[in-house]
mmCIF file of C-alpha atoms and ligand atoms in Angstrom:
data_model
loop_
_atom_site.group_PDB
_atom_site.id
_atom_site.type_symbol
_atom_site.label_atom_id
_atom_site.label_comp_id
_atom_site.label_asym_id
_atom_site.label_seq_id
_atom_site.Cartn_x
_atom_site.Cartn_y
_atom_site.Cartn_z
ATOM 1 C CA MET A 1 4.324 7.722 -29.533
ATOM 2 C CA ALA A 2 5.996 4.935 -27.530
ATOM 3 C CA LYS A 3 4.460 4.113 -24.449
ATOM 4 C CA GLU A 4 6.321 5.192 -21.117
ATOM 5 C CA THR A 5 7.229 1.725 -18.860
ATOM 6 C CA VAL A 6 7.201 2.010 -15.326
ATOM 7 C CA LEU A 7 9.273 -0.891 -13.087
ATOM 8 C CA VAL A 8 6.673 -2.095 -10.356
ATOM 9 C CA SER A 9 8.831 -3.872 -7.021
ATOM 10 C CA GLY A 10 6.541 -5.833 -5.507
ATOM 11 C CA GLY A 11 4.282 -6.316 -8.042
ATOM 12 C CA ALA A 12 2.650 -9.579 -7.085
ATOM 13 C CA GLY A 13 1.857 -8.042 -3.871
ATOM 14 C CA TYR A 14 -2.144 -6.489 -2.592
ATOM 15 C CA ILE A 15 -1.279 -2.865 -3.832
ATOM 16 C CA GLY A 16 1.276 -4.109 -6.404
ATOM 17 C CA THR A 17 -1.195 -6.637 -8.523
ATOM 18 C CA HIS A 18 -3.598 -3.800 -8.030
ATOM 19 C CA THR A 19 -1.664 -0.630 -9.371
ATOM 20 C CA THR A 20 -0.217 -3.005 -12.465
ATOM 21 C CA VAL A 21 -3.711 -3.013 -13.895
ATOM 22 C CA ALA A 22 -4.062 0.297 -13.039
ATOM 23 C CA LEU A 23 -1.262 1.258 -14.885
ATOM 24 C CA VAL A 24 -1.599 -0.989 -18.134
ATOM 25 C CA GLU A 25 -5.356 0.361 -18.267
ATOM 26 C CA ALA A 26 -4.032 3.772 -18.185
ATOM 27 C CA GLY A 27 -1.676 2.459 -21.427
ATOM 28 C CA TYR A 28 1.595 2.344 -19.684
ATOM 29 C CA ASP A 29 3.778 -0.985 -20.416
ATOM 30 C CA VAL A 30 4.992 -2.131 -16.974
ATOM 31 C CA VAL A 31 8.204 -4.567 -15.562
ATOM 32 C CA VAL A 32 7.046 -6.218 -13.196
ATOM 33 C CA ILE A 33 9.197 -7.764 -10.381
ATOM 34 C CA ASP A 34 8.812 -9.762 -7.309
ATOM 35 C CA ASN A 35 10.670 -12.490 -5.306
ATOM 36 C CA PHE A 36 6.642 -14.042 -4.197
ATOM 37 C CA SER A 37 8.268 -14.222 -0.388
ATOM 38 C CA ASN A 38 4.776 -13.028 0.531
ATOM 39 C CA SER A 39 2.973 -13.540 -2.631
ATOM 40 C CA GLU A 40 2.019 -16.252 -5.277
ATOM 41 C CA PRO A 41 2.451 -16.651 -8.988
ATOM 42 C CA SER A 42 -1.499 -16.876 -8.966
ATOM 43 C CA ALA A 43 -1.762 -13.051 -7.875
ATOM 44 C CA ILE A 44 -0.027 -12.346 -11.783
ATOM 45 C CA GLU A 45 -2.080 -14.984 -13.372
ATOM 46 C CA GLY A 46 -4.787 -12.754 -11.928
ATOM 47 C CA VAL A 47 -3.343 -9.592 -13.229
ATOM 48 C CA GLU A 48 -3.224 -11.426 -16.502
ATOM 49 C CA LYS A 49 -6.576 -12.771 -16.483
ATOM 50 C CA ILE A 50 -7.968 -8.806 -16.497
ATOM 51 C CA LEU A 51 -6.182 -7.292 -18.198
ATOM 52 C CA GLY A 52 -6.492 -10.100 -21.152
ATOM 53 C CA ARG A 53 -2.837 -10.110 -21.919
ATOM 54 C CA LYS A 54 0.599 -11.102 -20.692
ATOM 55 C CA ILE A 55 2.623 -8.751 -19.016
ATOM 56 C CA THR A 56 6.363 -8.591 -18.801
ATOM 57 C CA PHE A 57 7.234 -10.521 -15.160
ATOM 58 C CA GLU A 58 10.668 -11.455 -13.915
ATOM 59 C CA GLU A 59 11.159 -13.110 -10.247
ATOM 60 C CA VAL A 60 14.003 -10.894 -8.465
ATOM 61 C CA ASP A 61 14.775 -10.461 -5.143
ATOM 62 C CA THR A 62 15.270 -6.611 -4.884
ATOM 63 C CA CYS A 63 18.147 -7.056 -2.386
ATOM 64 C CA ASP A 64 20.024 -9.110 -4.905
ATOM 65 C CA LYS A 65 21.422 -5.947 -6.335
ATOM 66 C CA GLU A 66 23.231 -8.088 -9.475
ATOM 67 C CA ALA A 67 20.185 -9.627 -10.308
ATOM 68 C CA LEU A 68 17.946 -6.364 -10.087
ATOM 69 C CA ARG A 69 21.279 -4.380 -11.856
ATOM 70 C CA LYS A 70 19.734 -7.069 -14.708
ATOM 71 C CA VAL A 71 16.736 -5.472 -14.918
ATOM 72 C CA PHE A 72 18.035 -2.115 -15.439
ATOM 73 C CA GLU A 73 20.160 -3.052 -18.062
ATOM 74 C CA ARG A 74 17.248 -4.904 -20.377
ATOM 75 C CA TYR A 75 14.315 -2.355 -19.530
ATOM 76 C CA ASP A 76 14.435 1.015 -20.594
ATOM 77 C CA PHE A 77 12.120 2.716 -17.478
ATOM 78 C CA SER A 78 12.183 5.926 -16.343
ATOM 79 C CA THR A 79 9.677 5.061 -13.522
ATOM 80 C CA ILE A 80 9.656 3.021 -10.719
ATOM 81 C CA ILE A 81 7.032 2.633 -8.426
ATOM 82 C CA HIS A 82 8.809 0.402 -5.496
ATOM 83 C CA PHE A 83 6.333 -1.637 -3.221
ATOM 84 C CA ALA A 84 8.878 -4.547 -2.437
ATOM 85 C CA ALA A 85 8.674 -4.612 1.685
ATOM 86 C CA TYR A 86 7.685 -6.294 4.494
ATOM 87 C CA LYS A 87 4.660 -5.418 6.409
ATOM 88 C CA ALA A 88 3.835 -7.365 9.972
ATOM 89 C CA VAL A 89 3.740 -4.454 12.428
ATOM 90 C CA GLY A 90 4.234 -6.867 15.129
ATOM 91 C CA GLU A 91 6.642 -9.036 13.436
ATOM 92 C CA SER A 92 8.455 -5.812 12.820
ATOM 93 C CA VAL A 93 8.855 -5.783 16.464
ATOM 94 C CA SER A 94 10.160 -9.110 17.277
ATOM 95 C CA GLU A 95 11.945 -9.315 14.164
ATOM 96 C CA PRO A 96 13.738 -5.225 13.611
ATOM 97 C CA LEU A 97 16.958 -6.856 11.600
ATOM 98 C CA LYS A 98 14.516 -8.611 9.791
ATOM 99 C CA TYR A 99 12.992 -5.780 8.898
ATOM 100 C CA TYR A 100 15.659 -3.208 8.528
ATOM 101 C CA GLN A 101 17.858 -5.607 6.256
ATOM 102 C CA ASN A 102 14.690 -6.140 3.468
ATOM 103 C CA ASN A 103 13.392 -2.933 3.498
ATOM 104 C CA LEU A 104 16.245 -0.706 3.772
ATOM 105 C CA VAL A 105 18.559 -2.949 1.485
ATOM 106 C CA SER A 106 16.317 -3.552 -1.212
ATOM 107 C CA TYR A 107 15.384 0.223 -1.261
ATOM 108 C CA MET A 108 18.585 0.949 -1.365
ATOM 109 C CA ASN A 109 19.798 -1.293 -4.167
ATOM 110 C CA ILE A 110 17.031 0.740 -6.045
ATOM 111 C CA LEU A 111 18.043 4.241 -5.773
ATOM 112 C CA GLU A 112 21.901 3.643 -6.612
ATOM 113 C CA LEU A 113 20.875 1.677 -9.854
ATOM 114 C CA MET A 114 18.201 5.112 -10.508
ATOM 115 C CA LYS A 115 21.238 7.136 -10.000
ATOM 116 C CA GLU A 116 23.858 4.644 -11.805
ATOM 117 C CA PHE A 117 21.242 4.368 -15.273
ATOM 118 C CA LYS A 118 20.189 7.886 -15.040
ATOM 119 C CA ARG A 119 16.236 6.577 -14.096
ATOM 120 C CA PRO A 120 14.433 9.686 -12.452
ATOM 121 C CA ASN A 121 11.537 9.021 -10.828
ATOM 122 C CA VAL A 122 10.384 6.815 -8.044
ATOM 123 C CA LEU A 123 7.294 6.011 -6.084
ATOM 124 C CA PHE A 124 7.532 5.377 -2.660
ATOM 125 C CA SER A 125 5.257 3.427 -0.623
ATOM 126 C CA SER A 126 5.019 5.355 2.896
ATOM 127 C CA SER A 127 2.138 5.113 5.296
ATOM 128 C CA ALA A 128 -0.047 7.326 7.508
ATOM 129 C CA THR A 129 1.807 5.492 10.624
ATOM 130 C CA VAL A 130 4.213 7.933 10.016
ATOM 131 C CA TYR A 131 1.723 10.672 11.572
ATOM 132 C CA GLY A 132 1.521 8.484 14.892
ATOM 133 C CA ASN A 133 -0.874 9.510 17.216
ATOM 134 C CA ALA A 134 -1.325 12.752 15.468
ATOM 135 C CA GLU A 135 -2.762 15.942 17.841
ATOM 136 C CA VAL A 136 -5.226 17.578 14.919
ATOM 137 C CA LEU A 137 -6.996 15.283 12.795
ATOM 138 C CA PRO A 138 -7.675 15.022 10.058
ATOM 139 C CA VAL A 139 -3.644 15.047 8.782
ATOM 140 C CA THR A 140 -2.264 17.249 6.553
ATOM 141 C CA GLU A 141 1.184 16.407 4.831
ATOM 142 C CA GLN A 142 2.738 19.188 6.825
ATOM 143 C CA THR A 143 1.355 17.549 10.535
ATOM 144 C CA PRO A 144 4.400 16.718 12.031
ATOM 145 C CA ARG A 145 5.739 13.010 12.059
ATOM 146 C CA GLN A 146 6.125 11.365 15.464
ATOM 147 C CA PRO A 147 8.324 9.102 16.614
ATOM 148 C CA ALA A 148 8.112 5.567 15.095
ATOM 149 C CA THR A 149 6.705 2.642 17.540
ATOM 150 C CA SER A 150 7.611 -0.204 15.704
ATOM 151 C CA PRO A 151 10.649 -1.136 13.214
ATOM 152 C CA TYR A 152 8.252 -1.287 10.551
ATOM 153 C CA GLY A 153 7.081 2.183 11.057
ATOM 154 C CA ASN A 154 10.600 3.199 10.966
ATOM 155 C CA THR A 155 11.331 2.087 7.850
ATOM 156 C CA LYS A 156 8.773 4.060 6.305
ATOM 157 C CA GLN A 157 10.241 7.116 7.842
ATOM 158 C CA ILE A 158 14.084 6.656 7.074
ATOM 159 C CA ALA A 159 12.895 5.884 3.268
ATOM 160 C CA GLU A 160 11.173 8.876 2.857
ATOM 161 C CA ASP A 161 14.408 11.047 4.942
ATOM 162 C CA ILE A 162 16.453 9.339 1.949
ATOM 163 C CA LEU A 163 14.409 10.090 -0.922
ATOM 164 C CA ARG A 164 14.196 13.993 0.631
ATOM 165 C CA ASP A 165 17.961 13.997 0.283
ATOM 166 C CA CYS A 166 18.287 12.539 -2.639
ATOM 167 C CA CYS A 167 15.950 14.529 -4.293
ATOM 168 C CA ASN A 168 17.924 17.472 -3.069
ATOM 169 C CA ALA A 169 21.352 15.983 -3.723
ATOM 170 C CA TYR A 170 20.984 15.118 -7.518
ATOM 171 C CA GLU A 171 20.541 16.535 -10.198
ATOM 172 C CA ASN A 172 17.305 14.812 -12.514
ATOM 173 C CA PHE A 173 16.309 12.882 -9.500
ATOM 174 C CA TYR A 174 12.608 13.260 -8.478
ATOM 175 C CA GLY A 175 10.481 11.382 -5.652
ATOM 176 C CA ILE A 176 7.259 10.877 -4.611
ATOM 177 C CA ALA A 177 6.334 9.282 -1.363
ATOM 178 C CA LEU A 178 2.361 8.033 -1.209
ATOM 179 C CA ARG A 179 0.758 8.303 2.347
ATOM 180 C CA TYR A 180 -1.607 4.836 1.852
ATOM 181 C CA PHE A 181 -4.319 5.161 5.333
ATOM 182 C CA ASN A 182 -5.786 2.264 5.509
ATOM 183 C CA PRO A 183 -5.729 -0.286 1.875
ATOM 184 C CA VAL A 184 -8.720 -2.607 1.720
ATOM 185 C CA GLY A 185 -11.053 -4.354 -0.868
ATOM 186 C CA SER A 186 -10.213 -5.734 -4.324
ATOM 187 C CA HIS A 187 -10.545 -5.416 -7.645
ATOM 188 C CA PRO A 188 -14.082 -6.232 -8.817
ATOM 189 C CA SER A 189 -12.969 -8.953 -10.866
ATOM 190 C CA ALA A 190 -12.161 -10.573 -7.711
ATOM 191 C CA LEU A 191 -9.469 -12.271 -9.508
ATOM 192 C CA ILE A 192 -6.440 -9.847 -7.322
ATOM 193 C CA GLY A 193 -6.859 -9.504 -3.919
ATOM 194 C CA GLU A 194 -5.125 -9.683 -0.577
ATOM 195 C CA LEU A 195 -3.530 -12.600 0.377
ATOM 196 C CA PRO A 196 -1.964 -12.479 3.574
ATOM 197 C CA ARG A 197 -0.126 -16.027 4.878
ATOM 198 C CA GLY A 198 -0.947 -17.103 8.231
ATOM 199 C CA VAL A 199 -3.859 -14.854 10.817
ATOM 200 C CA PRO A 200 -3.802 -11.698 9.139
ATOM 201 C CA ASN A 201 -2.582 -8.695 10.966
ATOM 202 C CA ASN A 202 -5.611 -5.871 9.532
ATOM 203 C CA LEU A 203 -9.272 -5.913 10.097
ATOM 204 C CA VAL A 204 -11.036 -6.330 7.000
ATOM 205 C CA PRO A 205 -8.573 -9.908 5.599
ATOM 206 C CA PHE A 206 -9.625 -11.092 9.497
ATOM 207 C CA ILE A 207 -13.727 -10.035 9.334
ATOM 208 C CA THR A 208 -13.528 -11.789 5.747
ATOM 209 C CA GLN A 209 -11.454 -14.531 6.838
ATOM 210 C CA THR A 210 -14.201 -15.219 10.104
ATOM 211 C CA ALA A 211 -16.942 -14.453 7.731
ATOM 212 C CA ALA A 212 -15.094 -17.607 5.493
ATOM 213 C CA GLY A 213 -15.238 -19.757 9.314
ATOM 214 C CA ILE A 214 -11.626 -19.752 9.436
ATOM 215 C CA ARG A 215 -10.745 -17.326 12.438
ATOM 216 C CA GLU A 216 -13.812 -18.290 14.748
ATOM 217 C CA CYS A 217 -13.953 -15.206 15.959
ATOM 218 C CA LEU A 218 -12.881 -11.587 15.042
ATOM 219 C CA ALA A 219 -11.493 -9.802 18.559
ATOM 220 C CA VAL A 220 -12.308 -6.095 18.173
ATOM 221 C CA PHE A 221 -9.549 -4.362 20.183
ATOM 222 C CA GLY A 222 -10.709 -2.069 22.223
ATOM 223 C CA ASN A 223 -14.294 0.016 22.789
ATOM 224 C CA ASP A 224 -12.692 2.391 25.452
ATOM 225 C CA TYR A 225 -11.213 4.495 22.780
ATOM 226 C CA ASP A 226 -12.067 8.409 23.249
ATOM 227 C CA THR A 227 -14.560 8.117 19.885
ATOM 228 C CA PRO A 228 -17.982 8.354 19.431
ATOM 229 C CA ASP A 229 -18.309 4.584 19.816
ATOM 230 C CA GLY A 230 -15.384 3.536 21.810
ATOM 231 C CA THR A 231 -13.430 1.980 18.426
ATOM 232 C CA CYS A 232 -11.073 2.815 16.681
ATOM 233 C CA LEU A 233 -11.541 5.527 13.679
ATOM 234 C CA ARG A 234 -9.169 4.832 10.285
ATOM 235 C CA ASP A 235 -9.772 5.962 6.783
ATOM 236 C CA PHE A 236 -10.423 2.497 4.845
ATOM 237 C CA ILE A 237 -9.092 3.587 0.924
ATOM 238 C CA ASP A 238 -10.637 1.100 -1.434
ATOM 239 C CA VAL A 239 -7.073 -0.360 -2.995
ATOM 240 C CA VAL A 240 -8.425 0.130 -6.644
ATOM 241 C CA ASP A 241 -8.780 3.867 -5.596
ATOM 242 C CA LEU A 242 -5.314 3.606 -3.550
ATOM 243 C CA ALA A 243 -3.742 1.982 -6.891
ATOM 244 C CA LYS A 244 -5.265 4.845 -9.097
ATOM 245 C CA ALA A 245 -3.618 7.054 -7.034
ATOM 246 C CA HIS A 246 -0.397 5.506 -8.623
ATOM 247 C CA VAL A 247 -1.363 6.277 -12.063
ATOM 248 C CA ALA A 248 -2.457 9.841 -11.333
ATOM 249 C CA ALA A 249 1.519 10.425 -9.765
ATOM 250 C CA VAL A 250 3.396 8.645 -12.453
ATOM 251 C CA ASN A 251 1.290 10.741 -14.462
ATOM 252 C CA ARG A 252 2.641 13.857 -12.713
ATOM 253 C CA MET A 253 6.076 12.622 -12.788
ATOM 254 C CA VAL A 254 6.918 11.823 -16.730
ATOM 255 C CA SER A 255 4.949 14.693 -17.650
ATOM 256 C CA GLY A 256 7.562 17.079 -15.687
ATOM 257 C CA LYS A 257 4.391 18.293 -13.459
ATOM 258 C CA MET A 258 5.693 17.850 -10.445
ATOM 259 C CA LYS A 259 6.037 21.599 -8.275
ATOM 260 C CA GLU A 260 8.862 20.196 -6.137
ATOM 261 C CA LYS A 261 11.634 17.314 -6.583
ATOM 262 C CA TYR A 262 10.386 15.025 -3.440
ATOM 263 C CA GLU A 263 6.666 15.938 -2.758
ATOM 264 C CA ILE A 264 4.119 13.968 -0.597
ATOM 265 C CA PHE A 265 0.531 13.410 -0.876
ATOM 266 C CA ASN A 266 -2.001 11.673 1.648
ATOM 267 C CA VAL A 267 -3.822 8.664 0.073
ATOM 268 C CA GLY A 268 -7.075 8.294 1.434
ATOM 269 C CA THR A 269 -10.741 8.961 1.308
ATOM 270 C CA GLY A 270 -10.854 12.068 4.193
ATOM 271 C CA THR A 271 -13.776 10.168 6.107
ATOM 272 C CA PRO A 272 -13.006 8.445 9.147
ATOM 273 C CA LEU A 273 -14.707 5.160 9.789
ATOM 274 C CA SER A 274 -15.077 3.006 13.435
ATOM 275 C CA VAL A 275 -13.792 -0.641 13.425
ATOM 276 C CA LEU A 276 -17.554 -1.101 14.685
ATOM 277 C CA GLU A 277 -19.485 1.013 11.798
ATOM 278 C CA LEU A 278 -17.078 -0.678 9.792
ATOM 279 C CA ILE A 279 -18.174 -4.450 10.989
ATOM 280 C CA THR A 280 -21.577 -3.479 10.627
ATOM 281 C CA ARG A 281 -21.157 -2.396 7.251
ATOM 282 C CA PHE A 282 -19.884 -5.193 5.979
ATOM 283 C CA GLU A 283 -22.562 -7.201 7.568
ATOM 284 C CA LYS A 284 -25.204 -5.413 5.883
ATOM 285 C CA ALA A 285 -23.473 -4.995 1.995
ATOM 286 C CA ASN A 286 -23.034 -9.138 2.205
ATOM 287 C CA ASN A 287 -26.014 -9.522 4.268
ATOM 288 C CA LEU A 288 -24.091 -12.117 7.048
ATOM 289 C CA LYS A 289 -23.771 -12.085 10.707
ATOM 290 C CA LEU A 290 -19.779 -11.633 11.932
ATOM 291 C CA ASN A 291 -19.019 -13.544 15.413
ATOM 292 C CA TYR A 292 -17.349 -10.819 16.805
ATOM 293 C CA LYS A 293 -16.143 -9.915 20.613
ATOM 294 C CA ILE A 294 -14.518 -6.848 22.464
ATOM 295 C CA ALA A 295 -11.168 -7.373 23.608
ATOM 296 C CA ALA A 296 -8.398 -5.627 24.962
ATOM 297 C CA ARG A 297 -6.804 -2.885 23.224
ATOM 298 C CA ARG A 298 -4.068 -3.803 21.023
ATOM 299 C CA GLN A 299 -0.472 -2.013 21.795
ATOM 300 C CA GLY A 300 0.875 0.501 19.821
ATOM 301 C CA ASP A 301 -2.719 0.922 17.832
ATOM 302 C CA VAL A 302 -3.631 4.784 17.539
ATOM 303 C CA PRO A 303 -6.826 5.916 18.649
ATOM 304 C CA ALA A 304 -8.118 7.950 15.466
ATOM 305 C CA VAL A 305 -6.640 8.693 11.995
ATOM 306 C CA TRP A 306 -8.048 10.189 9.104
ATOM 307 C CA ALA A 307 -6.583 11.888 5.707
ATOM 308 C CA ASP A 308 -6.947 15.803 4.673
ATOM 309 C CA THR A 309 -6.629 14.717 0.900
ATOM 310 C CA THR A 310 -6.807 18.597 -0.318
ATOM 311 C CA LEU A 311 -3.349 18.497 -1.682
ATOM 312 C CA ALA A 312 -3.419 14.852 -3.608
ATOM 313 C CA ASN A 313 -7.105 15.990 -4.839
ATOM 314 C CA ASN A 314 -5.936 19.618 -5.991
ATOM 315 C CA GLU A 315 -2.088 18.506 -7.375
ATOM 316 C CA LEU A 316 -3.025 14.650 -8.137
ATOM 317 C CA GLY A 317 -6.531 15.580 -9.832
ATOM 318 C CA TRP A 318 -7.067 12.795 -7.819
ATOM 319 C CA LYS A 319 -10.099 11.447 -5.228
ATOM 320 C CA ALA A 320 -11.203 8.593 -3.888
ATOM 321 C CA GLU A 321 -14.981 7.008 -5.166
ATOM 322 C CA ARG A 322 -15.674 3.766 -4.775
ATOM 323 C CA ASP A 323 -18.225 3.503 -1.787
ATOM 324 C CA ILE A 324 -17.561 1.726 0.878
ATOM 325 C CA ASP A 325 -20.066 -0.888 0.523
ATOM 326 C CA ASP A 326 -19.216 -2.025 -2.840
ATOM 327 C CA THR A 327 -15.548 -2.115 -1.531
ATOM 328 C CA LEU A 328 -16.680 -4.695 1.606
ATOM 329 C CA ARG A 329 -18.564 -7.026 -1.453
ATOM 330 C CA ALA A 330 -15.653 -6.958 -3.028
ATOM 331 C CA ALA A 331 -13.216 -7.636 -0.276
ATOM 332 C CA TRP A 332 -16.044 -10.751 0.792
ATOM 333 C CA ALA A 333 -16.523 -11.626 -3.309
ATOM 334 C CA TRP A 334 -12.267 -12.321 -2.864
ATOM 335 C CA GLU A 335 -12.295 -13.958 0.242
ATOM 336 C CA LYS A 336 -14.866 -16.040 -1.390
ATOM 337 C CA HIS A 337 -12.932 -16.823 -4.799
ATOM 338 C CA VAL A 338 -10.226 -17.426 -2.570
ATOM 339 C CA ARG A 339 -11.430 -20.234 -0.689
ATOM 340 C CA GLY A 340 -14.052 -21.333 -3.365
ATOM 341 C CA ILE A 341 -17.380 -21.143 -1.601
ATOM 342 C CA LYS A 342 -19.758 -20.248 -3.817
HETATM 343 C C1 UD1 B 401 -1.704 -0.936 10.044
HETATM 344 C C2 UD1 B 401 -0.666 -0.102 10.586
HETATM 345 C C3 UD1 B 401 -0.084 0.731 9.284
HETATM 346 C C4 UD1 B 401 0.295 0.092 8.266
HETATM 347 C C5 UD1 B 401 -1.296 -0.914 7.705
HETATM 348 C C6 UD1 B 401 -1.054 -2.031 6.550
HETATM 349 C C7 UD1 B 401 0.641 0.960 12.454
HETATM 350 C C8 UD1 B 401 0.125 1.094 14.042
HETATM 351 N N1 UD1 B 401 -0.235 0.620 11.686
HETATM 352 O O1 UD1 B 401 -2.397 0.115 9.944
HETATM 353 O O2 UD1 B 401 1.648 1.150 9.371
HETATM 354 O O3 UD1 B 401 0.372 0.880 7.140
HETATM 355 O O4 UD1 B 401 -1.595 -1.127 9.281
HETATM 356 O O5 UD1 B 401 -2.487 -2.058 6.203
HETATM 357 O O6 UD1 B 401 1.230 0.944 12.366
HETATM 358 N N2 UD1 B 401 -8.646 -4.330 14.502
HETATM 359 C C9 UD1 B 401 -9.292 -5.360 15.478
HETATM 360 N N3 UD1 B 401 -9.445 -6.514 15.289
HETATM 361 C C10 UD1 B 401 -8.000 -7.204 14.314
HETATM 362 C C11 UD1 B 401 -7.483 -6.004 13.235
HETATM 363 C C12 UD1 B 401 -8.214 -5.161 13.807
HETATM 364 O O7 UD1 B 401 -10.210 -4.730 16.354
HETATM 365 O O8 UD1 B 401 -8.223 -8.742 14.231
HETATM 366 C C13 UD1 B 401 -8.721 -2.828 14.365
HETATM 367 C C14 UD1 B 401 -7.496 -2.071 15.091
HETATM 368 O O9 UD1 B 401 -7.229 -2.131 16.219
HETATM 369 C C15 UD1 B 401 -7.294 -0.507 14.146
HETATM 370 C C16 UD1 B 401 -8.124 -0.582 13.286
HETATM 371 O O10 UD1 B 401 -9.084 -2.281 13.251
HETATM 372 O O11 UD1 B 401 -7.996 0.341 15.432
HETATM 373 C C17 UD1 B 401 -7.645 -1.585 11.749
HETATM 374 O O12 UD1 B 401 -6.372 -2.243 12.422
HETATM 375 P P1 UD1 B 401 -5.472 -2.690 10.974
HETATM 376 O O13 UD1 B 401 -6.037 -3.227 9.945
HETATM 377 O O14 UD1 B 401 -3.996 -3.081 11.546
HETATM 378 O O15 UD1 B 401 -4.418 -1.439 10.379
HETATM 379 P P2 UD1 B 401 -3.998 -0.277 11.282
HETATM 380 O O16 UD1 B 401 -3.247 -0.650 12.613
HETATM 381 O O17 UD1 B 401 -4.837 1.134 11.272
#
């Protein structure tokens, strides 16, 4: 039987590379596109090294509809995983048009071409940010979304709604939105990982860069929250586990097992960890000391959010498996690989 092919937009990015590896390991063919706006060609080389073979890659900007059309003309795929998007929350506040333009135009291009070329399935990268500061924890997929506090978060909500409406309106059009919690870690090979440009916004890259001596001190944003140790609680999901959730969702789509035309799944571990706990675990797992200090709260942070993963466990047959200490060892191994630290 011919293998199914999956188009992966933004496949040179952090989650895209890990998902590409997982898809090929699960027996799918892939067509990866990326414009390297926030990634490097070395990411594709890392994927190929892990897999021990070349993958189909095209340098394409998903905002360029004619270039994207050529990809639809050239390759026969039934399923698209759309990762290509900007993701810096703070930057989206100062440059909203950049975010709305890039994240929504690329997405619209994908959806319009899916319809035109009769490619039925799309998997969209959504985020736990849609839950905002939820009243009841853990959050289920039924937990009401809250008004977005950043243009980045708003693009996720708008994109979810567009997908729902398309699935309702069009025949043979199916969508899954995966709401990621906090993706962390790297492939155990240390050949792919997160490659933030400039000062990292997210916690784990800041931790690993501090450990590598690139940042002098990690600021813990607030220890006066109403949480057990006063720091924020998050659901840190290993990126390799997260990649496998995409494979499970693709399996569900291509095997016609979806129960609704549009489905949403939380992708997290179901277990909260505080910022301080994560720092301590990182230090212990890697046998090092981090230079950190308590600083003021960061605007827009919610005190706590973690996932109820029952739906993904039952319907996707997927469960987070990686141990957080292994995850934090992998994160450090990747940073060392990037910096050439022995
Ligand atoms: C953020 C985004 C989320 C996005 C995710 C991508 C919001 C509010 N958050 O999640 O939408 O999908 O990144 O990974 O939209 N922290 C520090 N010091 C640092 C960095 C972070 O103490 O230098 C703390 C933060 O205050 C927070 C926790 O670490 O409590 C996690 O922060 P971060 O990694 O940025 O993720 P989120 O803000 O949860």
